[in-house]
Amino acid sequence: MTPSGRQLDRLAELEEERRYLLRSLTDLEEEHEAGDVDDLDYRTLRDAYTVRAADVLRQIEAGRGELPQRAPRRWGRLVAVTAAVVVGSVAVGLILAGAWGERSAGQEITGLTPGDESRILLTNARDAMGQGDFQLANSLFGRVIEMERDRGRENAEALAYFGWTLALLTRQNPDDPNAADRLDAARLALGQAAEIEPDYADPQCFLAIIEFQFRDDAEAALPHIEKCEASNPPAEVRSLVSNFADQIRAAAS
């Protein structure tokens, strides 16, 4: 087997271990909420899983760095193709989340350093969201918020995507008796993210989607989509944002 083949096999093993650890974290959260695991065991196991997941992700990042570099992803083409086959504001939000969610270490809003546990969890949360596991993503974004607050700081990205994934979960279960309260909590988290980073486009656009599509209130959505446009969204999604803004303006007029 070639060296690159062995590296790929090892990366596959590490990815499988990462998935196991993330699923273990989710199961642990559910068992703790159900009262099957006491607080002390919960904290001990959670911290152990987090440390192991951080170590595994460091190994994955190091392994990927040793492989031949691939051409950068062409988000513009992805957005165009996806927009052509999906409809609705939820789809718009998922496309935008994909385009904005993959930041390199030097582009982190909060400036987290490589190896920082919060950054590790953010990466895992984005992966879970990209795979459509909004429950796991929401749990991981919530964990980042908790970790950062323990350090005396706020993380706008974690707040924004905690709110967005919570809104998506609520949308998936509209008959939940707590759906309205959960959607309000999602809006609150997004509003907090927007206050922390006023020039951060993501929460503004997600708020616009929630107000327009989930709550059928174009007038409430209008200021958010305008702030989203003014926040200089990436060029590859700018026309998508503009088209969505036109729909809101037409409905609000």
XYZ file of C-alpha atoms in Angstrom, residues 15-252:
238
model
C -13.202 9.850 11.283
C -15.063 6.770 12.532
C -13.749 7.374 16.046
C -14.788 11.028 15.833
C -18.319 10.029 14.838
C -18.447 7.554 17.726
C -17.333 10.201 20.221
C -19.830 12.778 18.949
C -22.642 10.250 19.113
C -21.516 9.313 22.629
C -21.746 12.969 23.629
C -25.283 13.145 22.262
C -26.300 9.939 24.066
C -24.752 11.247 27.277
C -26.719 14.512 27.014
C -29.959 12.564 26.535
C -29.232 10.200 29.436
C -28.401 13.137 31.710
C -31.593 14.977 30.751
C -33.574 11.787 31.433
C -32.009 11.487 34.887
C -30.145 8.252 34.075
C -26.715 9.838 34.708
C -25.998 11.998 37.762
C -24.323 15.408 37.498
C -20.867 14.247 38.628
C -20.688 11.304 36.213
C -22.120 13.490 33.460
C -19.416 16.156 33.845
C -16.663 13.558 34.108
C -17.755 11.633 31.023
C -18.533 14.786 29.036
C -15.085 16.232 29.687
C -13.421 12.908 28.865
C -15.294 12.595 25.571
C -14.509 16.227 24.720
C -10.774 15.776 25.357
C -10.711 12.584 23.282
C -12.653 14.223 20.449
C -10.248 17.183 20.486
C -7.242 14.849 20.244
C -8.817 12.873 17.409
C -9.627 16.031 15.454
C -6.057 17.297 15.891
C -4.814 14.019 14.410
C -7.296 14.346 11.535
C -6.179 17.909 10.810
C -2.521 16.859 10.907
C -3.206 13.884 8.623
C -5.098 15.979 6.117
C -2.240 18.477 6.089
C 0.123 15.745 4.910
C -2.069 14.785 1.943
C -1.804 16.482 -1.498
C -3.814 19.699 -1.434
C -7.098 19.724 -3.315
C -8.423 22.654 -5.285
C -10.568 24.957 -3.106
C -14.294 24.307 -3.095
C -16.201 26.438 -5.571
C -19.035 27.711 -3.445
C -20.487 29.752 -6.287
C -21.111 26.654 -8.389
C -22.451 24.733 -5.403
C -24.901 27.515 -4.603
C -26.052 27.764 -8.214
C -26.601 24.014 -8.533
C -28.332 23.707 -5.180
C -30.556 26.716 -5.792
C -31.647 25.175 -9.066
C -32.980 22.012 -7.425
C -34.410 23.259 -4.137
C -37.013 25.871 -3.305
C -38.094 27.682 -0.179
C -36.479 29.887 2.420
C -35.274 26.938 4.508
C -33.187 25.811 1.555
C -31.801 29.331 1.191
C -30.762 29.265 4.838
C -29.027 25.905 4.505
C -27.125 27.076 1.441
C -26.003 30.218 3.233
C -25.012 28.227 6.303
C -22.840 26.033 4.104
C -21.190 28.977 2.400
C -20.585 30.929 5.600
C -20.005 28.065 7.997
C -16.638 26.872 6.717
C -14.118 29.372 8.039
C -10.430 28.661 8.204
C -8.609 29.042 11.518
C -7.508 32.540 10.563
C -11.073 33.566 9.800
C -12.715 32.554 13.066
C -14.914 35.388 14.297
C -13.727 34.879 17.859
C -10.089 34.315 16.919
C -9.915 30.880 18.531
C -6.496 29.279 18.207
C -5.908 25.893 16.558
C -6.416 23.137 19.108
C -8.752 25.228 21.268
C -11.544 22.918 22.487
C -14.213 25.433 21.486
C -12.842 25.512 17.956
C -12.764 21.708 17.892
C -16.425 21.543 18.902
C -17.381 24.258 16.406
C -15.830 22.207 13.611
C -17.699 19.111 14.719
C -20.933 21.074 15.056
C -20.625 22.411 11.502
C -19.987 18.894 10.223
C -23.082 17.604 12.019
C -25.164 20.448 10.589
C -23.848 19.750 7.106
C -24.934 16.124 7.484
C -28.423 17.194 8.534
C -28.033 16.117 12.176
C -29.458 19.335 13.608
C -29.998 17.822 17.064
C -26.313 16.934 17.461
C -25.210 20.243 15.932
C -27.467 22.189 18.292
C -26.093 20.312 21.302
C -22.484 20.981 20.261
C -23.085 24.676 19.533
C -24.713 24.922 22.963
C -21.659 23.303 24.549
C -19.396 25.912 22.908
C -21.577 28.708 24.293
C -21.280 27.185 27.763
C -17.504 26.710 27.516
C -16.923 30.250 26.279
C -19.110 31.778 28.987
C -17.135 29.853 31.584
C -14.136 31.776 30.234
C -15.974 35.081 30.530
C -16.643 35.668 26.845
C -19.345 35.214 24.219
C -19.048 33.379 20.911
C -21.189 34.981 18.227
C -20.826 32.112 15.780
C -21.928 29.478 18.299
C -24.888 31.646 19.348
C -25.953 32.245 15.747
C -25.819 28.601 14.764
C -27.317 27.411 18.030
C -30.274 29.658 17.209
C -30.442 28.556 13.583
C -30.305 24.814 14.333
C -32.881 25.259 17.103
C -35.163 26.989 14.580
C -34.669 24.120 12.129
C -35.494 21.561 14.813
C -38.628 23.527 15.666
C -39.564 23.637 11.989
C -39.199 19.866 11.805
C -41.601 19.416 14.746
C -44.271 22.129 14.330
C -46.805 20.194 16.451
C -44.544 20.219 19.508
C -46.487 22.071 22.259
C -43.303 24.011 23.052
C -42.631 24.951 19.417
C -43.473 28.645 19.862
C -41.228 28.966 22.920
C -38.386 27.157 21.161
C -38.681 29.448 18.145
C -38.592 32.473 20.452
C -35.440 31.049 22.053
C -33.914 30.657 18.585
C -34.709 34.279 17.738
C -33.236 35.399 21.069
C -29.954 33.559 20.424
C -29.710 35.026 16.931
C -30.421 38.509 18.278
C -27.657 38.103 20.861
C -25.220 37.028 18.155
C -26.137 40.097 16.090
C -25.540 42.371 19.100
C -22.127 40.836 19.788
C -21.001 41.091 16.146
C -23.047 43.848 14.448
C -21.333 43.274 11.089
C -21.837 39.489 11.179
C -24.180 38.616 8.302
C -25.270 35.112 9.312
C -27.669 35.859 12.213
C -29.331 38.701 10.317
C -30.142 36.516 7.337
C -31.313 33.642 9.538
C -33.579 36.033 11.436
C -35.000 37.216 8.121
C -35.734 33.609 7.128
C -37.417 32.867 10.450
C -39.592 35.991 10.347
C -40.548 35.608 6.685
C -40.875 31.849 6.247
C -41.554 30.513 9.728
C -43.670 33.358 11.110
C -45.088 34.793 7.858
C -44.111 38.354 8.806
C -42.419 40.080 5.879
C -42.319 43.462 7.620
C -40.412 41.994 10.576
C -38.055 40.219 8.164
C -37.264 43.326 6.113
C -34.798 45.089 8.477
C -32.921 41.839 9.030
C -32.483 41.062 5.349
C -31.358 44.632 4.724
C -28.740 44.305 7.468
C -27.718 40.982 5.974
C -27.187 42.645 2.586
C -25.277 45.514 4.207
C -22.957 43.075 6.015
C -21.118 42.301 2.790
C -22.042 38.622 2.332
C -19.638 36.471 0.292
C -19.739 37.179 -3.419
C -20.766 33.617 -4.181
C -24.042 33.997 -2.250
C -24.718 37.689 -2.763
C -27.173 37.180 -5.629
C -29.003 34.510 -3.638
C -29.397 36.920 -0.730
C -30.542 39.635 -3.137
C -33.220 37.393 -4.664
C -34.482 36.408 -1.232
C -34.530 40.101 -0.215
C -36.621 40.913 -3.280
C -39.223 38.320 -2.193
C -39.427 39.897 1.255
C -39.719 43.435 -0.122
C -42.479 42.361 -2.506
C -44.410 40.706 0.329
C -43.923 43.678 2.657
